[in-house]
Short mmCIF file of N, CA and C in Angstrom, two decimals:
data_model
loop_
_atom_site.label_atom_id
_atom_site.label_comp_id
_atom_site.label_asym_id
_atom_site.label_seq_id
_atom_site.Cartn_x
_atom_site.Cartn_y
_atom_site.Cartn_z
N UNK M 953 20.19 -35.72 -3.19
CA UNK M 953 19.71 -34.42 -3.61
C UNK M 953 19.02 -33.74 -2.43
N UNK M 954 19.37 -32.48 -2.15
CA UNK M 954 18.75 -31.82 -0.99
C UNK M 954 17.27 -31.57 -1.27
N UNK M 955 16.51 -31.67 -0.21
CA UNK M 955 15.07 -31.42 -0.31
C UNK M 955 14.80 -29.92 -0.36
N UNK M 956 13.91 -29.48 -1.24
CA UNK M 956 13.54 -28.07 -1.34
C UNK M 956 12.30 -27.84 -0.50
N UNK M 957 12.20 -26.66 0.07
CA UNK M 957 11.02 -26.30 0.86
C UNK M 957 9.79 -26.15 -0.03
N UNK M 958 8.62 -25.98 0.57
CA UNK M 958 7.39 -25.90 -0.21
C UNK M 958 7.33 -24.68 -1.13
N UNK M 959 8.06 -23.61 -0.80
CA UNK M 959 8.03 -22.40 -1.63
C UNK M 959 9.18 -22.33 -2.63
N UNK M 960 10.03 -23.36 -2.64
CA UNK M 960 11.19 -23.33 -3.53
C UNK M 960 11.02 -24.36 -4.64
N UNK M 961 11.44 -23.98 -5.85
CA UNK M 961 11.36 -24.88 -7.00
C UNK M 961 12.71 -24.91 -7.70
N UNK M 962 12.95 -25.99 -8.42
CA UNK M 962 14.18 -26.10 -9.18
C UNK M 962 14.16 -25.10 -10.33
N UNK M 963 15.27 -24.46 -10.61
CA UNK M 963 15.39 -23.53 -11.73
C UNK M 963 16.03 -24.21 -12.93
N UNK M 964 16.70 -25.35 -12.69
CA UNK M 964 17.41 -26.06 -13.76
C UNK M 964 17.05 -27.53 -13.68
N UNK M 965 16.79 -28.14 -14.85
CA UNK M 965 16.60 -29.59 -14.91
C UNK M 965 17.99 -30.19 -14.81
N UNK M 966 18.31 -30.86 -13.73
CA UNK M 966 19.67 -31.33 -13.48
C UNK M 966 20.09 -32.45 -14.43
N UNK M 967 19.16 -33.15 -15.03
CA UNK M 967 19.54 -34.22 -15.95
C UNK M 967 19.93 -33.68 -17.32
N UNK M 968 19.24 -32.61 -17.79
CA UNK M 968 19.52 -32.07 -19.13
C UNK M 968 20.29 -30.75 -19.08
N UNK M 969 20.26 -30.05 -17.94
CA UNK M 969 20.89 -28.74 -17.84
C UNK M 969 20.00 -27.62 -18.36
N UNK M 970 18.78 -27.97 -18.73
CA UNK M 970 17.85 -27.00 -19.29
C UNK M 970 17.33 -26.07 -18.18
N UNK M 971 17.27 -24.75 -18.49
CA UNK M 971 16.72 -23.79 -17.54
C UNK M 971 15.21 -23.84 -17.65
N UNK M 972 14.58 -23.94 -16.50
CA UNK M 972 13.13 -24.07 -16.47
C UNK M 972 12.47 -22.69 -16.35
N UNK M 973 11.26 -22.58 -16.88
CA UNK M 973 10.47 -21.35 -16.76
C UNK M 973 10.00 -21.26 -15.31
N UNK M 974 10.27 -20.13 -14.70
CA UNK M 974 9.82 -19.93 -13.33
C UNK M 974 8.73 -18.87 -13.32
N UNK M 975 7.73 -19.08 -12.51
CA UNK M 975 6.70 -18.06 -12.33
C UNK M 975 7.10 -17.24 -11.12
N UNK M 976 7.58 -16.04 -11.40
CA UNK M 976 8.00 -15.17 -10.30
C UNK M 976 6.82 -14.41 -9.72
N UNK M 977 5.80 -14.19 -10.54
CA UNK M 977 4.62 -13.47 -10.08
C UNK M 977 3.47 -14.45 -9.98
N UNK M 978 2.45 -14.06 -9.24
CA UNK M 978 1.29 -14.92 -9.12
C UNK M 978 0.64 -15.11 -10.48
N UNK M 979 0.05 -16.28 -10.69
CA UNK M 979 -0.63 -16.53 -11.95
C UNK M 979 -1.94 -15.75 -11.98
N UNK M 980 -2.53 -15.66 -13.17
CA UNK M 980 -3.79 -14.92 -13.33
C UNK M 980 -4.87 -15.47 -12.41
N UNK M 981 -4.88 -16.79 -12.22
CA UNK M 981 -5.92 -17.36 -11.36
C UNK M 981 -5.71 -16.94 -9.90
N UNK M 982 -4.45 -16.76 -9.51
CA UNK M 982 -4.18 -16.31 -8.14
C UNK M 982 -4.56 -14.85 -7.95
N UNK M 983 -4.43 -14.05 -9.02
CA UNK M 983 -4.74 -12.63 -8.92
C UNK M 983 -6.23 -12.38 -8.81
N UNK M 984 -7.05 -13.35 -9.22
CA UNK M 984 -8.49 -13.15 -9.13
C UNK M 984 -8.95 -13.13 -7.68
N UNK M 985 -8.16 -13.71 -6.80
CA UNK M 985 -8.49 -13.64 -5.37
C UNK M 985 -7.96 -12.32 -4.84
N UNK M 986 -8.85 -11.39 -4.61
CA UNK M 986 -8.42 -10.07 -4.15
C UNK M 986 -8.55 -9.97 -2.64
N UNK M 987 -7.67 -9.19 -2.08
CA UNK M 987 -7.72 -8.94 -0.64
C UNK M 987 -8.70 -7.81 -0.40
N UNK M 988 -9.34 -7.79 0.74
CA UNK M 988 -10.24 -6.67 1.02
C UNK M 988 -9.42 -5.39 1.12
N UNK M 989 -9.98 -4.25 0.68
CA UNK M 989 -9.23 -2.99 0.75
C UNK M 989 -8.93 -2.61 2.20
N UNK M 990 -7.79 -1.97 2.37
CA UNK M 990 -7.39 -1.51 3.71
C UNK M 990 -7.94 -0.12 3.89
N UNK M 991 -8.61 0.11 5.00
CA UNK M 991 -9.16 1.44 5.30
C UNK M 991 -8.17 2.21 6.15
N UNK M 992 -8.00 3.47 5.82
CA UNK M 992 -7.08 4.32 6.57
C UNK M 992 -7.79 5.37 7.40
N UNK M 993 -9.09 5.32 7.46
CA UNK M 993 -9.79 6.28 8.31
C UNK M 993 -10.11 5.59 9.62
N UNK M 994 -9.26 5.82 10.61
CA UNK M 994 -9.33 5.07 11.86
C UNK M 994 -10.62 5.30 12.61
N UNK M 995 -11.19 6.46 12.49
CA UNK M 995 -12.47 6.73 13.15
C UNK M 995 -13.46 7.19 12.08
N UNK M 996 -14.07 6.26 11.38
CA UNK M 996 -14.93 6.62 10.24
C UNK M 996 -16.03 7.56 10.63
N UNK M 997 -16.54 8.43 9.76
CA UNK M 997 -15.88 8.72 8.49
C UNK M 997 -14.74 9.69 8.71
N UNK M 998 -13.69 9.54 7.98
CA UNK M 998 -12.56 10.43 8.18
C UNK M 998 -11.63 10.44 7.00
N UNK M 999 -10.92 11.53 6.87
CA UNK M 999 -9.91 11.67 5.83
C UNK M 999 -8.59 11.92 6.51
N UNK M 1000 -7.53 11.78 5.76
CA UNK M 1000 -6.20 12.03 6.30
C UNK M 1000 -5.50 13.08 5.46
N UNK M 1001 -4.65 13.85 6.10
CA UNK M 1001 -3.94 14.93 5.44
C UNK M 1001 -2.46 14.57 5.38
N UNK M 1002 -1.86 14.77 4.22
CA UNK M 1002 -0.44 14.58 4.05
C UNK M 1002 0.24 15.88 4.47
N UNK M 1003 1.04 15.83 5.51
CA UNK M 1003 1.68 17.03 6.06
C UNK M 1003 3.19 16.90 5.91
N UNK M 1004 3.84 17.97 5.46
CA UNK M 1004 5.29 17.99 5.37
C UNK M 1004 5.89 18.08 6.76
N UNK M 1005 6.43 16.97 7.26
CA UNK M 1005 6.92 16.94 8.65
C UNK M 1005 8.07 17.90 8.89
N UNK M 1006 8.98 18.00 7.94
CA UNK M 1006 10.13 18.89 8.14
C UNK M 1006 9.67 20.34 8.26
N UNK M 1007 8.78 20.75 7.35
CA UNK M 1007 8.28 22.12 7.40
C UNK M 1007 7.49 22.36 8.68
N UNK M 1008 6.62 21.44 9.04
CA UNK M 1008 5.81 21.63 10.25
C UNK M 1008 6.68 21.67 11.50
N UNK M 1009 7.73 20.85 11.55
CA UNK M 1009 8.61 20.90 12.72
C UNK M 1009 9.31 22.24 12.80
N UNK M 1010 9.61 22.84 11.64
CA UNK M 1010 10.23 24.17 11.64
C UNK M 1010 9.23 25.22 12.14
N UNK M 1011 7.97 25.11 11.72
CA UNK M 1011 6.94 26.07 12.16
C UNK M 1011 6.73 25.97 13.66
N UNK M 1012 6.79 24.76 14.22
CA UNK M 1012 6.52 24.58 15.64
C UNK M 1012 7.76 24.87 16.50
N UNK M 1013 8.88 25.16 15.89
CA UNK M 1013 10.08 25.49 16.67
C UNK M 1013 9.91 26.86 17.31
N UNK M 1014 10.43 27.03 18.51
CA UNK M 1014 10.24 28.28 19.26
C UNK M 1014 10.85 29.48 18.56
N UNK M 1015 11.84 29.28 17.69
CA UNK M 1015 12.47 30.40 17.01
C UNK M 1015 11.97 30.56 15.57
N UNK M 1016 10.80 30.02 15.29
CA UNK M 1016 10.27 30.07 13.92
C UNK M 1016 9.74 31.43 13.53
N UNK M 1017 9.42 32.27 14.51
CA UNK M 1017 8.79 33.55 14.22
C UNK M 1017 7.27 33.46 14.25
N UNK M 1018 6.75 32.23 14.33
CA UNK M 1018 5.31 32.03 14.46
C UNK M 1018 5.01 31.77 15.93
N UNK M 1019 3.94 32.39 16.45
CA UNK M 1019 3.61 32.18 17.86
C UNK M 1019 2.54 31.09 18.01
N UNK M 1020 2.14 30.86 19.24
CA UNK M 1020 1.18 29.78 19.51
C UNK M 1020 -0.15 30.02 18.80
N UNK M 1021 -0.60 31.27 18.74
CA UNK M 1021 -1.85 31.56 18.02
C UNK M 1021 -1.72 31.21 16.54
N UNK M 1022 -0.56 31.52 15.94
CA UNK M 1022 -0.33 31.17 14.53
C UNK M 1022 -0.40 29.66 14.34
N UNK M 1023 0.23 28.93 15.26
CA UNK M 1023 0.22 27.46 15.15
C UNK M 1023 -1.18 26.91 15.36
N UNK M 1024 -1.95 27.51 16.27
CA UNK M 1024 -3.33 27.06 16.47
C UNK M 1024 -4.17 27.29 15.21
N UNK M 1025 -4.01 28.45 14.60
CA UNK M 1025 -4.77 28.76 13.39
C UNK M 1025 -4.34 27.84 12.25
N UNK M 1026 -3.04 27.60 12.10
CA UNK M 1026 -2.56 26.70 11.06
C UNK M 1026 -3.10 25.28 11.30
N UNK M 1027 -3.05 24.83 12.53
CA UNK M 1027 -3.60 23.51 12.86
C UNK M 1027 -5.09 23.44 12.57
N UNK M 1028 -5.80 24.53 12.83
CA UNK M 1028 -7.22 24.59 12.52
C UNK M 1028 -7.45 24.42 11.02
N UNK M 1029 -6.65 25.13 10.22
CA UNK M 1029 -6.79 25.00 8.76
C UNK M 1029 -6.47 23.59 8.30
N UNK M 1030 -5.45 22.97 8.87
CA UNK M 1030 -5.09 21.60 8.49
C UNK M 1030 -6.23 20.65 8.82
N UNK M 1031 -6.82 20.82 10.00
CA UNK M 1031 -7.88 19.90 10.45
C UNK M 1031 -9.22 20.14 9.77
N UNK M 1032 -9.50 21.37 9.34
CA UNK M 1032 -10.84 21.70 8.84
C UNK M 1032 -10.93 22.00 7.35
N UNK M 1033 -9.82 22.08 6.67
CA UNK M 1033 -9.85 22.44 5.26
C UNK M 1033 -10.53 21.35 4.44
N UNK M 1034 -11.28 21.74 3.43
CA UNK M 1034 -11.90 20.76 2.55
C UNK M 1034 -10.85 20.06 1.69
N UNK M 1035 -11.27 19.01 1.02
CA UNK M 1035 -10.37 18.21 0.18
C UNK M 1035 -9.86 19.01 -1.02
N UNK M 1036 -8.64 18.73 -1.41
CA UNK M 1036 -8.06 19.35 -2.60
C UNK M 1036 -7.64 20.77 -2.36
N UNK M 1037 -7.90 21.62 -3.35
CA UNK M 1037 -7.45 23.01 -3.30
C UNK M 1037 -8.57 23.98 -2.96
N UNK M 1038 -9.64 23.47 -2.43
CA UNK M 1038 -10.76 24.34 -2.04
C UNK M 1038 -10.37 25.16 -0.81
N UNK M 1039 -10.81 26.40 -0.73
CA UNK M 1039 -10.52 27.20 0.46
C UNK M 1039 -11.41 26.80 1.63
N UNK M 1040 -10.97 27.16 2.81
CA UNK M 1040 -11.80 26.99 4.00
C UNK M 1040 -12.74 28.19 4.03
N UNK M 1041 -14.01 27.94 3.82
CA UNK M 1041 -14.98 29.03 3.72
C UNK M 1041 -15.60 29.33 5.08
N UNK M 1042 -14.76 29.79 5.98
CA UNK M 1042 -15.19 30.27 7.29
C UNK M 1042 -14.62 31.67 7.46
N UNK M 1043 -15.38 32.55 8.07
CA UNK M 1043 -14.89 33.90 8.34
C UNK M 1043 -13.96 33.87 9.55
N UNK M 1044 -13.19 34.93 9.70
CA UNK M 1044 -12.31 35.02 10.87
C UNK M 1044 -13.13 34.97 12.15
N UNK M 1045 -14.32 35.56 12.13
CA UNK M 1045 -15.19 35.55 13.30
C UNK M 1045 -15.60 34.11 13.65
N UNK M 1046 -15.97 33.33 12.64
CA UNK M 1046 -16.36 31.94 12.88
C UNK M 1046 -15.19 31.12 13.41
N UNK M 1047 -14.01 31.32 12.84
CA UNK M 1047 -12.82 30.61 13.31
C UNK M 1047 -12.50 31.02 14.74
N UNK M 1048 -12.60 32.31 15.04
CA UNK M 1048 -12.28 32.79 16.38
C UNK M 1048 -13.24 32.21 17.42
N UNK M 1049 -14.50 32.06 17.06
CA UNK M 1049 -15.46 31.47 18.00
C UNK M 1049 -15.14 30.01 18.27
N UNK M 1050 -14.71 29.28 17.26
CA UNK M 1050 -14.37 27.87 17.45
C UNK M 1050 -13.10 27.71 18.27
N UNK M 1051 -12.09 28.56 17.99
CA UNK M 1051 -10.80 28.45 18.68
C UNK M 1051 -10.78 29.14 20.04
N UNK M 1052 -11.75 30.02 20.29
CA UNK M 1052 -11.74 30.76 21.55
C UNK M 1052 -10.72 31.89 21.54
N UNK M 1053 -10.43 32.41 20.35
CA UNK M 1053 -9.51 33.54 20.21
C UNK M 1053 -10.30 34.77 19.78
N UNK M 1054 -9.68 35.92 19.89
CA UNK M 1054 -10.32 37.15 19.39
C UNK M 1054 -10.25 37.16 17.87
N UNK M 1055 -11.20 37.83 17.23
CA UNK M 1055 -11.24 37.90 15.78
C UNK M 1055 -9.99 38.55 15.21
N UNK M 1056 -9.52 39.63 15.85
CA UNK M 1056 -8.32 40.30 15.35
C UNK M 1056 -7.07 39.44 15.53
N UNK M 1057 -7.05 38.58 16.53
CA UNK M 1057 -5.93 37.64 16.71
C UNK M 1057 -5.90 36.65 15.56
N UNK M 1058 -7.06 36.11 15.19
CA UNK M 1058 -7.14 35.19 14.05
C UNK M 1058 -6.71 35.91 12.78
N UNK M 1059 -7.18 37.13 12.60
CA UNK M 1059 -6.84 37.91 11.41
C UNK M 1059 -5.33 38.13 11.31
N UNK M 1060 -4.69 38.49 12.44
CA UNK M 1060 -3.23 38.70 12.43
C UNK M 1060 -2.49 37.40 12.13
N UNK M 1061 -2.94 36.30 12.73
CA UNK M 1061 -2.29 35.01 12.50
C UNK M 1061 -2.43 34.57 11.06
N UNK M 1062 -3.63 34.71 10.50
CA UNK M 1062 -3.82 34.36 9.09
C UNK M 1062 -2.93 35.23 8.22
N UNK M 1063 -2.82 36.52 8.56
CA UNK M 1063 -1.94 37.42 7.80
C UNK M 1063 -0.49 36.97 7.84
N UNK M 1064 0.01 36.58 9.02
CA UNK M 1064 1.39 36.10 9.14
C UNK M 1064 1.58 34.80 8.37
N UNK M 1065 0.62 33.88 8.51
CA UNK M 1065 0.71 32.59 7.80
C UNK M 1065 0.64 32.80 6.29
N UNK M 1066 -0.16 33.77 5.85
CA UNK M 1066 -0.24 34.08 4.43
C UNK M 1066 1.06 34.72 3.94
N UNK M 1067 1.59 35.64 4.72
CA UNK M 1067 2.85 36.29 4.37
C UNK M 1067 3.98 35.26 4.26
N UNK M 1068 3.95 34.26 5.13
CA UNK M 1068 4.95 33.19 5.11
C UNK M 1068 4.67 32.10 4.08
N UNK M 1069 3.55 32.19 3.40
CA UNK M 1069 3.24 31.22 2.35
C UNK M 1069 2.63 29.92 2.83
N UNK M 1070 2.30 29.81 4.09
CA UNK M 1070 1.66 28.60 4.60
C UNK M 1070 0.17 28.57 4.24
N UNK M 1071 -0.44 29.73 4.17
CA UNK M 1071 -1.83 29.86 3.71
C UNK M 1071 -1.82 30.69 2.44
N UNK M 1072 -2.68 30.32 1.51
CA UNK M 1072 -2.79 31.03 0.24
C UNK M 1072 -4.19 31.59 0.10
N UNK M 1073 -4.28 32.87 -0.29
CA UNK M 1073 -5.60 33.47 -0.51
C UNK M 1073 -6.15 32.95 -1.83
N UNK M 1074 -7.40 32.46 -1.80
CA UNK M 1074 -7.97 31.88 -3.01
C UNK M 1074 -9.22 32.59 -3.49
N UNK M 1075 -9.95 33.20 -2.59
CA UNK M 1075 -11.20 33.87 -2.97
C UNK M 1075 -11.39 35.13 -2.15
N UNK M 1076 -12.12 36.05 -2.75
CA UNK M 1076 -12.51 37.25 -2.03
C UNK M 1076 -13.96 37.54 -2.40
N UNK M 1077 -14.81 37.60 -1.38
CA UNK M 1077 -16.22 37.89 -1.58
C UNK M 1077 -16.50 39.16 -0.80
N UNK M 1078 -16.65 40.27 -1.52
CA UNK M 1078 -16.77 41.56 -0.84
C UNK M 1078 -15.48 41.85 -0.11
N UNK M 1079 -15.58 42.05 1.20
CA UNK M 1079 -14.38 42.28 2.01
C UNK M 1079 -13.87 41.01 2.67
N UNK M 1080 -14.58 39.91 2.51
CA UNK M 1080 -14.20 38.65 3.16
C UNK M 1080 -13.25 37.88 2.26
N UNK M 1081 -12.10 37.52 2.83
CA UNK M 1081 -11.10 36.74 2.10
C UNK M 1081 -11.11 35.31 2.63
N UNK M 1082 -10.97 34.35 1.69
CA UNK M 1082 -10.91 32.94 2.07
C UNK M 1082 -9.54 32.39 1.69
N UNK M 1083 -9.02 31.51 2.55
CA UNK M 1083 -7.67 30.98 2.38
C UNK M 1083 -7.71 29.46 2.33
N UNK M 1084 -6.64 28.90 1.79
CA UNK M 1084 -6.44 27.46 1.81
C UNK M 1084 -5.02 27.18 2.24
N UNK M 1085 -4.76 25.97 2.62
CA UNK M 1085 -3.41 25.58 3.01
C UNK M 1085 -2.57 25.43 1.75
N UNK M 1086 -1.34 25.89 1.81
CA UNK M 1086 -0.41 25.69 0.70
C UNK M 1086 -0.18 24.19 0.57
N UNK M 1087 -0.39 23.61 -0.63
CA UNK M 1087 -0.21 22.16 -0.78
C UNK M 1087 1.22 21.70 -0.56
N UNK M 1088 2.17 22.62 -0.53
CA UNK M 1088 3.54 22.23 -0.19
C UNK M 1088 3.69 22.02 1.32
N UNK M 1089 2.76 22.52 2.10
CA UNK M 1089 2.79 22.34 3.56
C UNK M 1089 1.92 21.17 3.99
N UNK M 1090 0.70 21.10 3.47
CA UNK M 1090 -0.23 20.02 3.82
C UNK M 1090 -1.25 19.89 2.71
N UNK M 1091 -1.75 18.67 2.51
CA UNK M 1091 -2.71 18.45 1.43
C UNK M 1091 -3.65 17.33 1.80
N UNK M 1092 -4.93 17.55 1.53
CA UNK M 1092 -5.96 16.54 1.74
C UNK M 1092 -6.39 16.08 0.35
N UNK M 1093 -5.88 14.96 -0.09
CA UNK M 1093 -6.22 14.43 -1.40
C UNK M 1093 -5.16 13.44 -1.84
N UNK M 1094 -5.29 12.99 -3.07
CA UNK M 1094 -4.37 11.98 -3.60
C UNK M 1094 -3.00 12.58 -3.87
N UNK M 1095 -2.00 11.71 -3.98
CA UNK M 1095 -0.64 12.17 -4.26
C UNK M 1095 -0.57 12.86 -5.61
N UNK M 1096 -1.28 12.32 -6.60
CA UNK M 1096 -1.29 12.93 -7.93
C UNK M 1096 -1.89 14.33 -7.90
N UNK M 1097 -2.97 14.48 -7.14
CA UNK M 1097 -3.61 15.80 -7.02
C UNK M 1097 -2.69 16.78 -6.30
N UNK M 1098 -1.93 16.28 -5.32
CA UNK M 1098 -1.01 17.15 -4.61
C UNK M 1098 0.12 17.63 -5.53
N UNK M 1099 0.63 16.73 -6.36
CA UNK M 1099 1.68 17.12 -7.30
C UNK M 1099 1.16 18.22 -8.23
N UNK M 1100 -0.04 18.07 -8.74
CA UNK M 1100 -0.63 19.09 -9.60
C UNK M 1100 -0.82 20.41 -8.86
N UNK M 1101 -1.28 20.32 -7.60
CA UNK M 1101 -1.56 21.53 -6.82
C UNK M 1101 -0.29 22.30 -6.48
N UNK M 1102 0.84 21.62 -6.38
CA UNK M 1102 2.08 22.30 -6.00
C UNK M 1102 2.78 22.97 -7.17
N UNK M 1103 2.33 22.71 -8.39
CA UNK M 1103 3.01 23.26 -9.56
C UNK M 1103 3.13 24.78 -9.48
N UNK M 1104 2.07 25.45 -9.11
CA UNK M 1104 2.11 26.92 -9.06
C UNK M 1104 2.13 27.48 -7.65
N UNK M 1105 2.18 26.63 -6.65
CA UNK M 1105 2.19 27.10 -5.26
C UNK M 1105 3.59 27.58 -4.87
N UNK M 1106 3.62 28.70 -4.18
CA UNK M 1106 4.92 29.22 -3.75
C UNK M 1106 5.45 28.41 -2.57
N UNK M 1107 6.73 28.56 -2.30
CA UNK M 1107 7.35 27.82 -1.20
C UNK M 1107 7.09 28.56 0.11
N UNK M 1108 6.64 27.84 1.15
CA UNK M 1108 6.46 28.48 2.46
C UNK M 1108 7.80 28.93 3.04
N UNK M 1109 7.74 29.92 3.92
CA UNK M 1109 8.95 30.50 4.49
C UNK M 1109 8.95 30.31 6.01
N UNK M 1110 10.04 29.76 6.52
CA UNK M 1110 10.28 29.68 7.96
C UNK M 1110 11.74 30.06 8.13
N UNK M 1111 12.09 31.01 8.98
CA UNK M 1111 11.24 31.72 9.94
C UNK M 1111 10.29 32.69 9.26
N UNK M 1112 9.29 33.07 10.04
CA UNK M 1112 8.24 33.94 9.54
C UNK M 1112 8.83 35.26 9.06
N UNK M 1113 8.39 35.72 7.90
CA UNK M 1113 8.87 37.03 7.43
C UNK M 1113 8.29 38.15 8.29
N UNK M 1114 9.04 39.24 8.38
CA UNK M 1114 8.57 40.40 9.15
C UNK M 1114 7.41 41.04 8.39
N UNK M 1115 6.37 41.45 9.12
CA UNK M 1115 5.26 42.12 8.43
C UNK M 1115 5.71 43.46 7.87
N UNK M 1116 5.07 43.91 6.79
CA UNK M 1116 5.45 45.21 6.23
C UNK M 1116 5.19 46.32 7.24
N UNK M 1117 6.05 47.33 7.23
CA UNK M 1117 5.91 48.45 8.16
C UNK M 1117 4.65 49.23 7.82
N UNK M 1118 3.92 49.60 8.85
CA UNK M 1118 2.69 50.39 8.65
C UNK M 1118 3.03 51.85 8.74
N UNK M 1119 2.44 52.61 7.87
CA UNK M 1119 2.64 54.05 7.91
C UNK M 1119 1.65 54.66 8.89
N UNK M 1120 2.11 55.67 9.60
CA UNK M 1120 1.23 56.39 10.51
C UNK M 1120 0.24 57.18 9.67
N UNK M 1121 -1.01 57.26 10.11
CA UNK M 1121 -1.98 58.02 9.32
C UNK M 1121 -1.55 59.49 9.24
N UNK M 1122 -1.66 60.03 8.06
CA UNK M 1122 -1.26 61.42 7.85
C UNK M 1122 -2.34 62.35 8.39
N UNK M 1123 -1.89 63.46 8.96
CA UNK M 1123 -2.84 64.46 9.43
C UNK M 1123 -3.31 65.28 8.25
N UNK M 1124 -4.55 65.65 8.25
CA UNK M 1124 -5.04 66.48 7.15
C UNK M 1124 -4.30 67.81 7.11
N UNK M 1125 -3.96 68.24 5.93
CA UNK M 1125 -3.26 69.54 5.78
C UNK M 1125 -4.18 70.67 6.17
N UNK M 1126 -3.65 71.69 6.75
CA UNK M 1126 -4.45 72.87 7.11
C UNK M 1126 -4.98 72.81 8.52
N UNK M 1127 -4.98 71.65 9.16
CA UNK M 1127 -5.44 71.59 10.55
C UNK M 1127 -4.24 71.53 11.45
N UNK M 1128 -4.13 72.46 12.30
CA UNK M 1128 -3.00 72.49 13.24
C UNK M 1128 -3.55 72.61 14.64
N UNK M 1129 -2.74 72.13 15.55
CA UNK M 1129 -3.14 72.26 16.95
C UNK M 1129 -2.97 73.71 17.39
N UNK M 1130 -3.86 74.11 18.25
CA UNK M 1130 -3.73 75.46 18.80
C UNK M 1130 -2.70 75.45 19.91
N UNK M 1131 -1.87 76.45 19.91
CA UNK M 1131 -0.86 76.58 20.96
C UNK M 1131 -1.52 77.16 22.19
N UNK M 1132 -1.24 76.62 23.33
CA UNK M 1132 -1.85 77.11 24.56
C UNK M 1132 -0.99 78.13 25.23
#
C-alpha cells in the first residue's frame, strides 16, 4: 500500500469499501486560533482609495481633453477627500495655495472635472461650492459603501466634454458710441 503524506488521508476504507467522512474545512477548534489582522496602511495612520484604473488611465492620456492642471486637481481630490461620500470642504483659494496654482486655474479645472462627471457638486454654502469625487472614479471606504454610493452617481466622461459656449455681455440699450 502506498504511503500517504502527512496532509493526505484515505477517503475509502479499502477493506469494506465504505466512504469515510472527510473534514475538508478546519474544525471548530482550529478556527479558534485566529491570525492577527493584516494592516493595509503602509505608513500609519493612513487610508487607501479604490481607484478605477481604466478610467484614470484614460484621464491621464494626452488626448483625454484634461490638461495637467485638471489632473493635479483630480489627484488632489483623490488624496485629500474625506471617507465615503463627504465633500472636500476646502475653498478653491485653499486648494490653489496648497497646489501652487492660481485660484481661477483651480476653479476652471474643477469646472471641467465636474462637467466630465469626475467631481460631483454636493454642497453650496453662500457662493462657495464643495465637491466630492465621483465614486465611480475613486472611493475611500468599504466595497459595500462604494456600491451604495454609485447607485445614483452619473458615469464620468472621457474625453472631457467641451465647456458650454459663453455669451458675450450685452451692451445696454440706448448707449451708443459717438462717431468721431
